[in-house]
Protein backbone atom coordinates (compact mmCIF):
# COMPACT_ATOMS: atom_id res chain seq x y z
CA UNK A 1 0.00 0.00 0.00
CA UNK A 2 1.33 3.43 -0.90
CA UNK A 3 1.50 6.30 1.60
CA UNK A 4 0.63 9.79 0.38
CA UNK A 5 0.71 12.86 2.59
CA UNK A 6 -2.37 15.07 2.54
CA UNK A 7 -0.70 18.46 2.85
CA UNK A 8 0.41 21.60 1.04
CA UNK A 9 2.94 22.52 3.72
CA UNK A 10 6.35 22.06 2.13
CA UNK A 11 8.27 21.75 5.42
CA UNK A 12 5.85 19.09 6.67
CA UNK A 13 6.17 17.23 3.35
CA UNK A 14 9.99 17.37 3.65
CA UNK A 15 9.89 15.93 7.18
CA UNK A 16 7.48 13.16 6.12
CA UNK A 17 9.63 12.38 3.06
CA UNK A 18 12.71 11.84 5.28
CA UNK A 19 10.70 9.26 7.24
CA UNK A 20 9.60 7.37 4.10
CA UNK A 21 5.95 8.42 4.26
CA UNK A 22 5.74 10.17 0.91
CA UNK A 23 5.07 7.94 -2.07
CA UNK A 24 2.96 10.88 -3.28
CA UNK A 25 1.08 14.00 -2.17
CA UNK A 26 -2.55 15.15 -2.25
CA UNK A 27 -3.53 18.79 -1.97
CA UNK A 28 -6.87 20.57 -2.12
CA UNK A 29 -7.92 24.25 -2.19
CA UNK A 30 -8.40 24.29 1.61
CA UNK A 31 -4.85 23.02 2.24
CA UNK A 32 -3.27 25.36 -0.34
CA UNK A 33 -5.21 28.39 0.97
CA UNK A 34 -3.59 27.80 4.40
CA UNK A 35 -0.16 28.46 2.85
CA UNK A 36 -1.22 31.94 1.66
CA UNK A 37 0.48 31.22 -1.71
CA UNK A 38 -0.71 30.64 -5.29
CA UNK A 39 -1.76 27.08 -6.17
CA UNK A 40 0.70 26.78 -9.09
CA UNK A 41 3.64 27.99 -6.95
CA UNK A 42 2.86 25.55 -4.15
CA UNK A 43 2.49 22.63 -6.57
CA UNK A 44 5.78 23.55 -8.29
CA UNK A 45 7.65 23.48 -4.95
CA UNK A 46 6.08 20.17 -3.90
CA UNK A 47 6.99 18.57 -7.24
CA UNK A 48 10.63 19.60 -6.75
CA UNK A 49 10.62 17.83 -3.39
CA UNK A 50 8.76 14.63 -4.27
CA UNK A 51 9.21 11.98 -6.98
CA UNK A 52 5.73 10.38 -6.67
CA UNK A 53 2.39 11.66 -7.91
CA UNK A 54 1.21 15.09 -6.71
CA UNK A 55 -2.52 15.82 -6.95
CA UNK A 56 -3.38 19.43 -7.81
CA UNK A 57 -7.05 20.40 -7.82
CA UNK A 58 -8.93 22.44 -10.42
CA UNK A 59 -11.51 24.93 -9.20
CA UNK A 60 -13.75 25.23 -12.28
CA UNK A 61 -17.00 23.29 -12.60
CA UNK A 62 -17.33 23.35 -16.42
CA UNK A 63 -15.58 20.63 -18.43
CA UNK A 64 -13.85 23.02 -20.88
CA UNK A 65 -12.48 25.11 -18.03
CA UNK A 66 -11.46 22.03 -16.03
CA UNK A 67 -9.53 20.70 -19.02
CA UNK A 68 -7.88 24.10 -19.60
CA UNK A 69 -6.89 24.35 -15.91
CA UNK A 70 -5.81 20.71 -15.88
CA UNK A 71 -3.53 21.15 -18.89
CA UNK A 72 -1.90 24.18 -17.19
CA UNK A 73 -1.36 22.23 -13.96
CA UNK A 74 0.02 19.23 -15.86
CA UNK A 75 2.66 21.50 -17.45
CA UNK A 76 4.16 22.19 -14.00
CA UNK A 77 5.81 18.75 -13.74
CA UNK A 78 5.52 15.20 -15.07
CA UNK A 79 4.27 13.90 -11.72
CA UNK A 80 1.24 16.22 -11.49
CA UNK A 81 -2.14 14.49 -11.31
CA UNK A 82 -5.13 16.70 -12.09
CA UNK A 83 -7.66 16.48 -9.27
CA UNK A 84 -11.26 16.90 -10.38
CA UNK A 85 -14.40 17.08 -8.21
CA UNK A 86 -17.06 14.41 -8.84
CA UNK A 87 -19.82 15.79 -11.09
CA UNK A 88 -21.08 15.16 -14.65
CA UNK A 89 -18.84 17.86 -16.14
CA UNK A 90 -15.94 16.42 -14.17
CA UNK A 91 -16.39 13.02 -15.83
CA UNK A 92 -16.32 14.71 -19.26
CA UNK A 93 -13.07 16.43 -18.28
CA UNK A 94 -11.55 13.17 -17.00
CA UNK A 95 -12.26 11.41 -20.32
CA UNK A 96 -10.72 14.26 -22.30
CA UNK A 97 -7.65 14.56 -20.10
CA UNK A 98 -7.19 10.77 -20.09
CA UNK A 99 -7.29 10.70 -23.90
CA UNK A 100 -4.46 13.28 -23.84
CA UNK A 101 -2.47 11.00 -21.51
CA UNK A 102 -2.98 13.25 -18.46
CA UNK A 103 -3.41 11.52 -15.09
CA UNK A 104 -6.52 12.39 -13.06
CA UNK A 105 -7.78 11.92 -9.50
CA UNK A 106 -11.53 12.25 -8.96
CA UNK A 107 -12.26 13.63 -5.50
CA UNK A 108 -15.21 13.95 -3.10
CA UNK A 109 -16.41 10.38 -3.62
CA UNK A 110 -19.06 9.21 -1.16
CA UNK A 111 -20.74 6.26 -2.94
CA UNK A 112 -19.52 3.08 -4.67
CA UNK A 113 -21.51 3.95 -7.80
CA UNK A 114 -19.71 7.27 -8.10
CA UNK A 115 -16.48 5.26 -7.96
CA UNK A 116 -17.72 2.91 -10.69
CA UNK A 117 -18.41 5.90 -12.97
CA UNK A 118 -14.97 7.32 -12.21
CA UNK A 119 -13.24 4.09 -13.26
CA UNK A 120 -15.31 3.86 -16.43
CA UNK A 121 -14.31 7.44 -17.30
CA UNK A 122 -10.64 6.37 -17.17
CA UNK A 123 -9.39 8.20 -14.06
CA UNK A 124 -6.00 7.19 -12.65
CA UNK A 125 -7.10 7.58 -9.01
CA UNK A 126 -10.39 7.73 -7.12
CA UNK A 127 -10.60 9.48 -3.74
CA UNK A 128 -13.35 8.20 -1.41
CA UNK A 129 -13.58 10.33 1.76
CA UNK A 130 -13.96 8.03 4.76
CA UNK A 131 -13.68 10.52 7.64
CA UNK A 132 -16.37 12.83 6.32
CA UNK A 133 -18.75 9.85 6.06
CA UNK A 134 -17.94 8.77 9.62
CA UNK A 135 -18.62 12.38 10.69
CA UNK A 136 -22.25 12.04 9.58
CA UNK A 137 -22.69 8.56 11.13
CA UNK A 138 -22.12 6.51 7.95
CA UNK A 139 -19.46 3.80 7.80
CA UNK A 140 -16.63 5.28 5.71
CA UNK A 141 -14.67 2.03 5.54
CA UNK A 142 -17.69 0.12 4.21
CA UNK A 143 -17.42 2.40 1.17
CA UNK A 144 -13.81 1.30 0.65
CA UNK A 145 -14.79 -2.35 0.95
CA UNK A 146 -17.48 -1.91 -1.73
CA UNK A 147 -15.24 0.04 -4.13
CA UNK A 148 -12.34 -2.42 -3.86
CA UNK A 149 -14.78 -5.30 -4.45
CA UNK A 150 -16.32 -3.65 -7.56
CA UNK A 151 -12.92 -2.76 -9.03
CA UNK A 152 -11.71 -6.33 -8.43
CA UNK A 153 -14.89 -7.82 -9.97
CA UNK A 154 -14.34 -5.95 -13.22
CA UNK A 155 -10.52 -5.74 -13.15
CA UNK A 156 -10.66 -1.94 -13.27
CA UNK A 157 -7.38 -0.04 -13.49
CA UNK A 158 -8.29 3.00 -11.38
CA UNK A 159 -6.41 2.99 -8.07
CA UNK A 160 -8.28 3.43 -4.78
CA UNK A 161 -6.81 6.32 -2.78
CA UNK A 162 -8.42 6.38 0.67
CA UNK A 163 -8.86 10.05 1.67
CA UNK A 164 -10.17 12.06 4.62
CA UNK A 165 -8.31 9.73 6.99
CA UNK A 166 -8.69 10.70 10.63
CA UNK A 167 -6.91 7.99 12.66
CA UNK A 168 -4.71 4.85 12.49
CA UNK A 169 -7.66 2.42 12.33
CA UNK A 170 -8.59 3.90 8.94
CA UNK A 171 -5.05 3.04 7.76
CA UNK A 172 -5.18 -0.49 9.21
CA UNK A 173 -8.55 -1.24 7.61
CA UNK A 174 -7.41 0.21 4.28
CA UNK A 175 -4.44 -2.16 4.29
CA UNK A 176 -6.62 -5.14 5.19
CA UNK A 177 -8.97 -4.22 2.32
CA UNK A 178 -6.05 -3.97 -0.12
CA UNK A 179 -6.65 -0.28 -0.91
CA UNK A 180 -3.87 0.92 -3.24
CA UNK A 181 -3.07 4.17 -1.41
CA UNK A 182 -3.88 6.04 1.80
CA UNK A 183 -3.44 9.80 2.02
CA UNK A 184 -2.94 10.98 5.58
CA UNK A 185 -2.21 14.17 7.48
CA UNK A 186 1.29 14.14 9.03
CA UNK A 187 -0.12 13.61 12.52
CA UNK A 188 -1.76 10.29 11.55
CA UNK A 189 1.56 8.94 10.23
CA UNK A 190 3.18 10.00 13.51
CA UNK A 191 0.45 8.12 15.42
CA UNK A 192 1.31 4.94 13.46
CA UNK A 193 4.83 5.02 14.91
CA UNK A 194 3.84 5.03 18.56
CA UNK A 195 3.04 2.20 20.92
CA UNK A 196 3.17 2.45 24.75
CA UNK A 197 5.01 -0.89 25.02
CA UNK A 198 7.68 0.42 22.62
CA UNK A 199 8.19 3.49 24.85
CA UNK A 200 8.31 1.29 27.95
CA UNK A 201 10.79 -1.07 26.26
CA UNK A 202 13.08 1.79 25.20
CA UNK A 203 13.06 3.24 28.72
CA UNK A 204 13.98 -0.18 30.20
CA UNK A 205 16.80 -0.74 27.66
CA UNK A 206 18.25 2.71 28.41
CA UNK A 207 18.09 2.01 32.17
CA UNK A 208 19.81 -1.39 31.74
CA UNK A 209 22.41 0.08 29.39
CA UNK A 210 23.27 2.70 32.01
CA UNK A 211 23.98 -0.11 34.49
CA UNK A 212 26.53 -1.75 32.17
CA UNK A 213 30.22 -1.41 33.12
CA UNK A 214 31.79 1.51 31.22
C1 LIG B 1 -7.85 14.17 -0.15
O1 LIG B 1 -7.44 14.25 -1.27
C2 LIG B 1 -8.42 15.31 0.59
O2 LIG B 1 -7.53 16.38 0.42
C3 LIG B 1 -8.51 15.07 2.08
O3 LIG B 1 -8.18 13.75 2.43
C4 LIG B 1 -9.74 15.62 2.72
O4 LIG B 1 -9.69 15.34 4.10
P1 LIG B 1 -10.60 16.09 5.19
O5 LIG B 1 -11.95 15.47 5.17
O6 LIG B 1 -9.89 15.85 6.47
O7 LIG B 1 -10.63 17.55 4.78
JSON list of N, CA and C in Angstrom, two decimals, residues 42-96:
[
{"chain": "A", "resi": 42, "resn": "UNK", "atom": "N", "xyz": [2.78, 26.61, -5.17]},
{"chain": "A", "resi": 42, "resn": "UNK", "atom": "CA", "xyz": [2.86, 25.55, -4.15]},
{"chain": "A", "resi": 42, "resn": "UNK", "atom": "C", "xyz": [3.11, 24.20, -4.82]},
{"chain": "A", "resi": 43, "resn": "UNK", "atom": "N", "xyz": [2.36, 23.93, -5.88]},
{"chain": "A", "resi": 43, "resn": "UNK", "atom": "CA", "xyz": [2.49, 22.63, -6.57]},
{"chain": "A", "resi": 43, "resn": "UNK", "atom": "C", "xyz": [3.91, 22.48, -7.15]},
{"chain": "A", "resi": 44, "resn": "UNK", "atom": "N", "xyz": [4.42, 23.59, -7.72]},
{"chain": "A", "resi": 44, "resn": "UNK", "atom": "CA", "xyz": [5.78, 23.55, -8.29]},
{"chain": "A", "resi": 44, "resn": "UNK", "atom": "C", "xyz": [6.79, 23.16, -7.21]},
{"chain": "A", "resi": 45, "resn": "UNK", "atom": "N", "xyz": [6.70, 23.77, -6.04]},
{"chain": "A", "resi": 45, "resn": "UNK", "atom": "CA", "xyz": [7.65, 23.48, -4.95]},
{"chain": "A", "resi": 45, "resn": "UNK", "atom": "C", "xyz": [7.51, 22.03, -4.48]},
{"chain": "A", "resi": 46, "resn": "UNK", "atom": "N", "xyz": [6.27, 21.55, -4.36]},
{"chain": "A", "resi": 46, "resn": "UNK", "atom": "CA", "xyz": [6.08, 20.17, -3.90]},
{"chain": "A", "resi": 46, "resn": "UNK", "atom": "C", "xyz": [6.69, 19.20, -4.92]},
{"chain": "A", "resi": 47, "resn": "UNK", "atom": "N", "xyz": [6.47, 19.48, -6.20]},
{"chain": "A", "resi": 47, "resn": "UNK", "atom": "CA", "xyz": [6.99, 18.57, -7.24]},
{"chain": "A", "resi": 47, "resn": "UNK", "atom": "C", "xyz": [8.52, 18.52, -7.27]},
{"chain": "A", "resi": 48, "resn": "UNK", "atom": "N", "xyz": [9.15, 19.61, -6.82]},
{"chain": "A", "resi": 48, "resn": "UNK", "atom": "CA", "xyz": [10.63, 19.60, -6.75]},
{"chain": "A", "resi": 48, "resn": "UNK", "atom": "C", "xyz": [11.09, 18.68, -5.63]},
{"chain": "A", "resi": 49, "resn": "UNK", "atom": "N", "xyz": [10.26, 18.56, -4.60]},
{"chain": "A", "resi": 49, "resn": "UNK", "atom": "CA", "xyz": [10.62, 17.83, -3.39]},
{"chain": "A", "resi": 49, "resn": "UNK", "atom": "C", "xyz": [10.34, 16.33, -3.49]},
{"chain": "A", "resi": 50, "resn": "UNK", "atom": "N", "xyz": [9.34, 15.97, -4.31]},
{"chain": "A", "resi": 50, "resn": "UNK", "atom": "CA", "xyz": [8.76, 14.63, -4.27]},
{"chain": "A", "resi": 50, "resn": "UNK", "atom": "C", "xyz": [8.78, 13.98, -5.65]},
{"chain": "A", "resi": 51, "resn": "UNK", "atom": "N", "xyz": [9.17, 12.68, -5.69]},
{"chain": "A", "resi": 51, "resn": "UNK", "atom": "CA", "xyz": [9.21, 11.98, -6.98]},
{"chain": "A", "resi": 51, "resn": "UNK", "atom": "C", "xyz": [7.84, 11.43, -7.39]},
{"chain": "A", "resi": 52, "resn": "UNK", "atom": "N", "xyz": [7.02, 11.03, -6.39]},
{"chain": "A", "resi": 52, "resn": "UNK", "atom": "CA", "xyz": [5.73, 10.38, -6.67]},
{"chain": "A", "resi": 52, "resn": "UNK", "atom": "C", "xyz": [4.68, 11.36, -7.18]},
{"chain": "A", "resi": 53, "resn": "UNK", "atom": "N", "xyz": [3.46, 10.85, -7.34]},
{"chain": "A", "resi": 53, "resn": "UNK", "atom": "CA", "xyz": [2.39, 11.66, -7.91]},
{"chain": "A", "resi": 53, "resn": "UNK", "atom": "C", "xyz": [1.92, 12.75, -6.94]},
{"chain": "A", "resi": 54, "resn": "UNK", "atom": "N", "xyz": [1.66, 13.93, -7.50]},
{"chain": "A", "resi": 54, "resn": "UNK", "atom": "CA", "xyz": [1.21, 15.09, -6.71]},
{"chain": "A", "resi": 54, "resn": "UNK", "atom": "C", "xyz": [-0.13, 15.56, -7.27]},
{"chain": "A", "resi": 55, "resn": "UNK", "atom": "N", "xyz": [-1.19, 15.41, -6.47]},
{"chain": "A", "resi": 55, "resn": "UNK", "atom": "CA", "xyz": [-2.52, 15.82, -6.95]},
{"chain": "A", "resi": 55, "resn": "UNK", "atom": "C", "xyz": [-2.73, 17.31, -6.75]},
{"chain": "A", "resi": 56, "resn": "UNK", "atom": "N", "xyz": [-3.12, 17.99, -7.84]},
{"chain": "A", "resi": 56, "resn": "UNK", "atom": "CA", "xyz": [-3.38, 19.43, -7.81]},
{"chain": "A", "resi": 56, "resn": "UNK", "atom": "C", "xyz": [-4.80, 19.66, -8.32]},
{"chain": "A", "resi": 57, "resn": "UNK", "atom": "N", "xyz": [-5.61, 20.34, -7.52]},
{"chain": "A", "resi": 57, "resn": "UNK", "atom": "CA", "xyz": [-7.05, 20.40, -7.82]},
{"chain": "A", "resi": 57, "resn": "UNK", "atom": "C", "xyz": [-7.44, 21.59, -8.68]},
{"chain": "A", "resi": 58, "resn": "UNK", "atom": "N", "xyz": [-8.36, 21.35, -9.62]},
{"chain": "A", "resi": 58, "resn": "UNK", "atom": "CA", "xyz": [-8.93, 22.44, -10.42]},
{"chain": "A", "resi": 58, "resn": "UNK", "atom": "C", "xyz": [-10.08, 23.06, -9.61]},
{"chain": "A", "resi": 59, "resn": "UNK", "atom": "N", "xyz": [-10.41, 24.32, -9.95]},
{"chain": "A", "resi": 59, "resn": "UNK", "atom": "CA", "xyz": [-11.51, 24.93, -9.20]},
{"chain": "A", "resi": 59, "resn": "UNK", "atom": "C", "xyz": [-12.71, 25.25, -10.09]},
{"chain": "A", "resi": 60, "resn": "UNK", "atom": "N", "xyz": [-12.60, 24.99, -11.40]},
{"chain": "A", "resi": 60, "resn": "UNK", "atom": "CA", "xyz": [-13.75, 25.23, -12.28]},
{"chain": "A", "resi": 60, "resn": "UNK", "atom": "C", "xyz": [-14.75, 24.10, -12.14]},
{"chain": "A", "resi": 61, "resn": "UNK", "atom": "N", "xyz": [-15.98, 24.35, -12.62]},
{"chain": "A", "resi": 61, "resn": "UNK", "atom": "CA", "xyz": [-17.00, 23.29, -12.60]},
{"chain": "A", "resi": 61, "resn": "UNK", "atom": "C", "xyz": [-17.53, 22.99, -13.99]},
{"chain": "A", "resi": 62, "resn": "UNK", "atom": "N", "xyz": [-16.95, 23.62, -15.02]},
{"chain": "A", "resi": 62, "resn": "UNK", "atom": "CA", "xyz": [-17.33, 23.35, -16.42]},
{"chain": "A", "resi": 62, "resn": "UNK", "atom": "C", "xyz": [-16.21, 22.54, -17.05]},
{"chain": "A", "resi": 63, "resn": "UNK", "atom": "N", "xyz": [-16.58, 21.54, -17.88]},
{"chain": "A", "resi": 63, "resn": "UNK", "atom": "CA", "xyz": [-15.58, 20.63, -18.43]},
{"chain": "A", "resi": 63, "resn": "UNK", "atom": "C", "xyz": [-14.47, 21.37, -19.20]},
{"chain": "A", "resi": 64, "resn": "UNK", "atom": "N", "xyz": [-14.87, 22.32, -20.08]},
{"chain": "A", "resi": 64, "resn": "UNK", "atom": "CA", "xyz": [-13.85, 23.02, -20.88]},
{"chain": "A", "resi": 64, "resn": "UNK", "atom": "C", "xyz": [-12.84, 23.72, -19.98]},
{"chain": "A", "resi": 65, "resn": "UNK", "atom": "N", "xyz": [-13.36, 24.38, -18.94]},
{"chain": "A", "resi": 65, "resn": "UNK", "atom": "CA", "xyz": [-12.48, 25.11, -18.03]},
{"chain": "A", "resi": 65, "resn": "UNK", "atom": "C", "xyz": [-11.62, 24.14, -17.20]},
{"chain": "A", "resi": 66, "resn": "UNK", "atom": "N", "xyz": [-12.23, 23.02, -16.79]},
{"chain": "A", "resi": 66, "resn": "UNK", "atom": "CA", "xyz": [-11.46, 22.03, -16.03]},
{"chain": "A", "resi": 66, "resn": "UNK", "atom": "C", "xyz": [-10.30, 21.50, -16.87]},
{"chain": "A", "resi": 67, "resn": "UNK", "atom": "N", "xyz": [-10.58, 21.24, -18.15]},
{"chain": "A", "resi": 67, "resn": "UNK", "atom": "CA", "xyz": [-9.53, 20.70, -19.02]},
{"chain": "A", "resi": 67, "resn": "UNK", "atom": "C", "xyz": [-8.44, 21.77, -19.21]},
{"chain": "A", "resi": 68, "resn": "UNK", "atom": "N", "xyz": [-8.87, 23.03, -19.41]},
{"chain": "A", "resi": 68, "resn": "UNK", "atom": "CA", "xyz": [-7.88, 24.10, -19.60]},
{"chain": "A", "resi": 68, "resn": "UNK", "atom": "C", "xyz": [-7.00, 24.22, -18.35]},
{"chain": "A", "resi": 69, "resn": "UNK", "atom": "N", "xyz": [-7.65, 24.27, -17.18]},
{"chain": "A", "resi": 69, "resn": "UNK", "atom": "CA", "xyz": [-6.89, 24.35, -15.91]},
{"chain": "A", "resi": 69, "resn": "UNK", "atom": "C", "xyz": [-5.99, 23.13, -15.73]},
{"chain": "A", "resi": 70, "resn": "UNK", "atom": "N", "xyz": [-6.55, 21.97, -16.05]},
{"chain": "A", "resi": 70, "resn": "UNK", "atom": "CA", "xyz": [-5.81, 20.71, -15.88]},
{"chain": "A", "resi": 70, "resn": "UNK", "atom": "C", "xyz": [-4.56, 20.68, -16.75]},
{"chain": "A", "resi": 71, "resn": "UNK", "atom": "N", "xyz": [-4.70, 21.16, -17.99]},
{"chain": "A", "resi": 71, "resn": "UNK", "atom": "CA", "xyz": [-3.53, 21.15, -18.89]},
{"chain": "A", "resi": 71, "resn": "UNK", "atom": "C", "xyz": [-2.45, 22.09, -18.36]},
{"chain": "A", "resi": 72, "resn": "UNK", "atom": "N", "xyz": [-2.87, 23.23, -17.78]},
{"chain": "A", "resi": 72, "resn": "UNK", "atom": "CA", "xyz": [-1.90, 24.18, -17.19]},
{"chain": "A", "resi": 72, "resn": "UNK", "atom": "C", "xyz": [-1.18, 23.53, -16.01]},
{"chain": "A", "resi": 73, "resn": "UNK", "atom": "N", "xyz": [-1.96, 22.88, -15.13]},
{"chain": "A", "resi": 73, "resn": "UNK", "atom": "CA", "xyz": [-1.36, 22.23, -13.96]},
{"chain": "A", "resi": 73, "resn": "UNK", "atom": "C", "xyz": [-0.41, 21.12, -14.39]},
{"chain": "A", "resi": 74, "resn": "UNK", "atom": "N", "xyz": [-0.81, 20.36, -15.41]},
{"chain": "A", "resi": 74, "resn": "UNK", "atom": "CA", "xyz": [0.02, 19.23, -15.86]},
{"chain": "A", "resi": 74, "resn": "UNK", "atom": "C", "xyz": [1.35, 19.70, -16.44]},
{"chain": "A", "resi": 75, "resn": "UNK", "atom": "N", "xyz": [1.40, 20.97, -16.90]},
{"chain": "A", "resi": 75, "resn": "UNK", "atom": "CA", "xyz": [2.66, 21.50, -17.45]},
{"chain": "A", "resi": 75, "resn": "UNK", "atom": "C", "xyz": [3.70, 21.74, -16.35]},
{"chain": "A", "resi": 76, "resn": "UNK", "atom": "N", "xyz": [3.24, 21.85, -15.09]},
{"chain": "A", "resi": 76, "resn": "UNK", "atom": "CA", "xyz": [4.16, 22.19, -14.00]},
{"chain": "A", "resi": 76, "resn": "UNK", "atom": "C", "xyz": [5.23, 21.12, -13.83]},
{"chain": "A", "resi": 77, "resn": "UNK", "atom": "N", "xyz": [4.84, 19.85, -13.89]},
{"chain": "A", "resi": 77, "resn": "UNK", "atom": "CA", "xyz": [5.81, 18.75, -13.74]},
{"chain": "A", "resi": 77, "resn": "UNK", "atom": "C", "xyz": [5.17, 17.45, -14.22]},
{"chain": "A", "resi": 78, "resn": "UNK", "atom": "N", "xyz": [6.02, 16.49, -14.55]},
{"chain": "A", "resi": 78, "resn": "UNK", "atom": "CA", "xyz": [5.52, 15.20, -15.07]},
{"chain": "A", "resi": 78, "resn": "UNK", "atom": "C", "xyz": [4.71, 14.42, -14.04]},
{"chain": "A", "resi": 79, "resn": "UNK", "atom": "N", "xyz": [4.97, 14.69, -12.74]},
{"chain": "A", "resi": 79, "resn": "UNK", "atom": "CA", "xyz": [4.27, 13.90, -11.72]},
{"chain": "A", "resi": 79, "resn": "UNK", "atom": "C", "xyz": [2.97, 14.54, -11.22]},
{"chain": "A", "resi": 80, "resn": "UNK", "atom": "N", "xyz": [2.52, 15.60, -11.90]},
{"chain": "A", "resi": 80, "resn": "UNK", "atom": "CA", "xyz": [1.24, 16.22, -11.49]},
{"chain": "A", "resi": 80, "resn": "UNK", "atom": "C", "xyz": [0.07, 15.35, -11.93]},
{"chain": "A", "resi": 81, "resn": "UNK", "atom": "N", "xyz": [-0.87, 15.16, -11.01]},
{"chain": "A", "resi": 81, "resn": "UNK", "atom": "CA", "xyz": [-2.14, 14.49, -11.31]},
{"chain": "A", "resi": 81, "resn": "UNK", "atom": "C", "xyz": [-3.23, 15.55, -11.16]},
{"chain": "A", "resi": 82, "resn": "UNK", "atom": "N", "xyz": [-4.09, 15.66, -12.14]},
{"chain": "A", "resi": 82, "resn": "UNK", "atom": "CA", "xyz": [-5.13, 16.70, -12.09]},
{"chain": "A", "resi": 82, "resn": "UNK", "atom": "C", "xyz": [-6.31, 16.18, -11.26]},
{"chain": "A", "resi": 83, "resn": "UNK", "atom": "N", "xyz": [-6.60, 16.91, -10.19]},
{"chain": "A", "resi": 83, "resn": "UNK", "atom": "CA", "xyz": [-7.66, 16.48, -9.27]},
{"chain": "A", "resi": 83, "resn": "UNK", "atom": "C", "xyz": [-8.95, 17.20, -9.65]},
{"chain": "A", "resi": 84, "resn": "UNK", "atom": "N", "xyz": [-10.00, 16.39, -9.83]},
{"chain": "A", "resi": 84, "resn": "UNK", "atom": "CA", "xyz": [-11.26, 16.90, -10.38]},
{"chain": "A", "resi": 84, "resn": "UNK", "atom": "C", "xyz": [-12.40, 16.50, -9.46]},
{"chain": "A", "resi": 85, "resn": "UNK", "atom": "N", "xyz": [-13.28, 17.46, -9.09]},
{"chain": "A", "resi": 85, "resn": "UNK", "atom": "CA", "xyz": [-14.40, 17.08, -8.21]},
{"chain": "A", "resi": 85, "resn": "UNK", "atom": "C", "xyz": [-15.42, 16.22, -8.96]},
{"chain": "A", "resi": 86, "resn": "UNK", "atom": "N", "xyz": [-16.06, 15.30, -8.24]},
{"chain": "A", "resi": 86, "resn": "UNK", "atom": "CA", "xyz": [-17.06, 14.41, -8.84]},
{"chain": "A", "resi": 86, "resn": "UNK", "atom": "C", "xyz": [-18.29, 15.20, -9.26]},
{"chain": "A", "resi": 87, "resn": "UNK", "atom": "N", "xyz": [-18.59, 15.18, -10.55]},
{"chain": "A", "resi": 87, "resn": "UNK", "atom": "CA", "xyz": [-19.82, 15.79, -11.09]},
{"chain": "A", "resi": 87, "resn": "UNK", "atom": "C", "xyz": [-19.85, 15.38, -12.57]},
{"chain": "A", "resi": 88, "resn": "UNK", "atom": "N", "xyz": [-20.97, 15.60, -13.24]},
{"chain": "A", "resi": 88, "resn": "UNK", "atom": "CA", "xyz": [-21.08, 15.16, -14.65]},
{"chain": "A", "resi": 88, "resn": "UNK", "atom": "C", "xyz": [-20.02, 15.82, -15.51]},
{"chain": "A", "resi": 89, "resn": "UNK", "atom": "N", "xyz": [-19.85, 17.14, -15.35]},
{"chain": "A", "resi": 89, "resn": "UNK", "atom": "CA", "xyz": [-18.84, 17.86, -16.14]},
{"chain": "A", "resi": 89, "resn": "UNK", "atom": "C", "xyz": [-17.43, 17.33, -15.81]},
{"chain": "A", "resi": 90, "resn": "UNK", "atom": "N", "xyz": [-17.25, 16.96, -14.57]},
{"chain": "A", "resi": 90, "resn": "UNK", "atom": "CA", "xyz": [-15.94, 16.42, -14.17]},
{"chain": "A", "resi": 90, "resn": "UNK", "atom": "C", "xyz": [-15.62, 15.14, -14.92]},
{"chain": "A", "resi": 91, "resn": "UNK", "atom": "N", "xyz": [-16.62, 14.29, -15.12]},
{"chain": "A", "resi": 91, "resn": "UNK", "atom": "CA", "xyz": [-16.39, 13.02, -15.83]},
{"chain": "A", "resi": 91, "resn": "UNK", "atom": "C", "xyz": [-16.03, 13.29, -17.29]},
{"chain": "A", "resi": 92, "resn": "UNK", "atom": "N", "xyz": [-16.66, 14.33, -17.87]},
{"chain": "A", "resi": 92, "resn": "UNK", "atom": "CA", "xyz": [-16.32, 14.71, -19.26]},
{"chain": "A", "resi": 92, "resn": "UNK", "atom": "C", "xyz": [-14.85, 15.13, -19.30]},
{"chain": "A", "resi": 93, "resn": "UNK", "atom": "N", "xyz": [-14.47, 15.94, -18.33]},
{"chain": "A", "resi": 93, "resn": "UNK", "atom": "CA", "xyz": [-13.07, 16.43, -18.28]},
{"chain": "A", "resi": 93, "resn": "UNK", "atom": "C", "xyz": [-12.09, 15.27, -18.10]},
{"chain": "A", "resi": 94, "resn": "UNK", "atom": "N", "xyz": [-12.45, 14.32, -17.24]},
{"chain": "A", "resi": 94, "resn": "UNK", "atom": "CA", "xyz": [-11.55, 13.17, -17.00]},
{"chain": "A", "resi": 94, "resn": "UNK", "atom": "C", "xyz": [-11.33, 12.41, -18.31]},
{"chain": "A", "resi": 95, "resn": "UNK", "atom": "N", "xyz": [-12.39, 12.16, -19.05]},
{"chain": "A", "resi": 95, "resn": "UNK", "atom": "CA", "xyz": [-12.26, 11.41, -20.32]},
{"chain": "A", "resi": 95, "resn": "UNK", "atom": "C", "xyz": [-11.36, 12.15, -21.29]},
{"chain": "A", "resi": 96, "resn": "UNK", "atom": "N", "xyz": [-11.54, 13.48, -21.35]},
{"chain": "A", "resi": 96, "resn": "UNK", "atom": "CA", "xyz": [-10.72, 14.26, -22.30]},
{"chain": "A", "resi": 96, "resn": "UNK", "atom": "C", "xyz": [-9.26, 14.30, -21.87]}
]
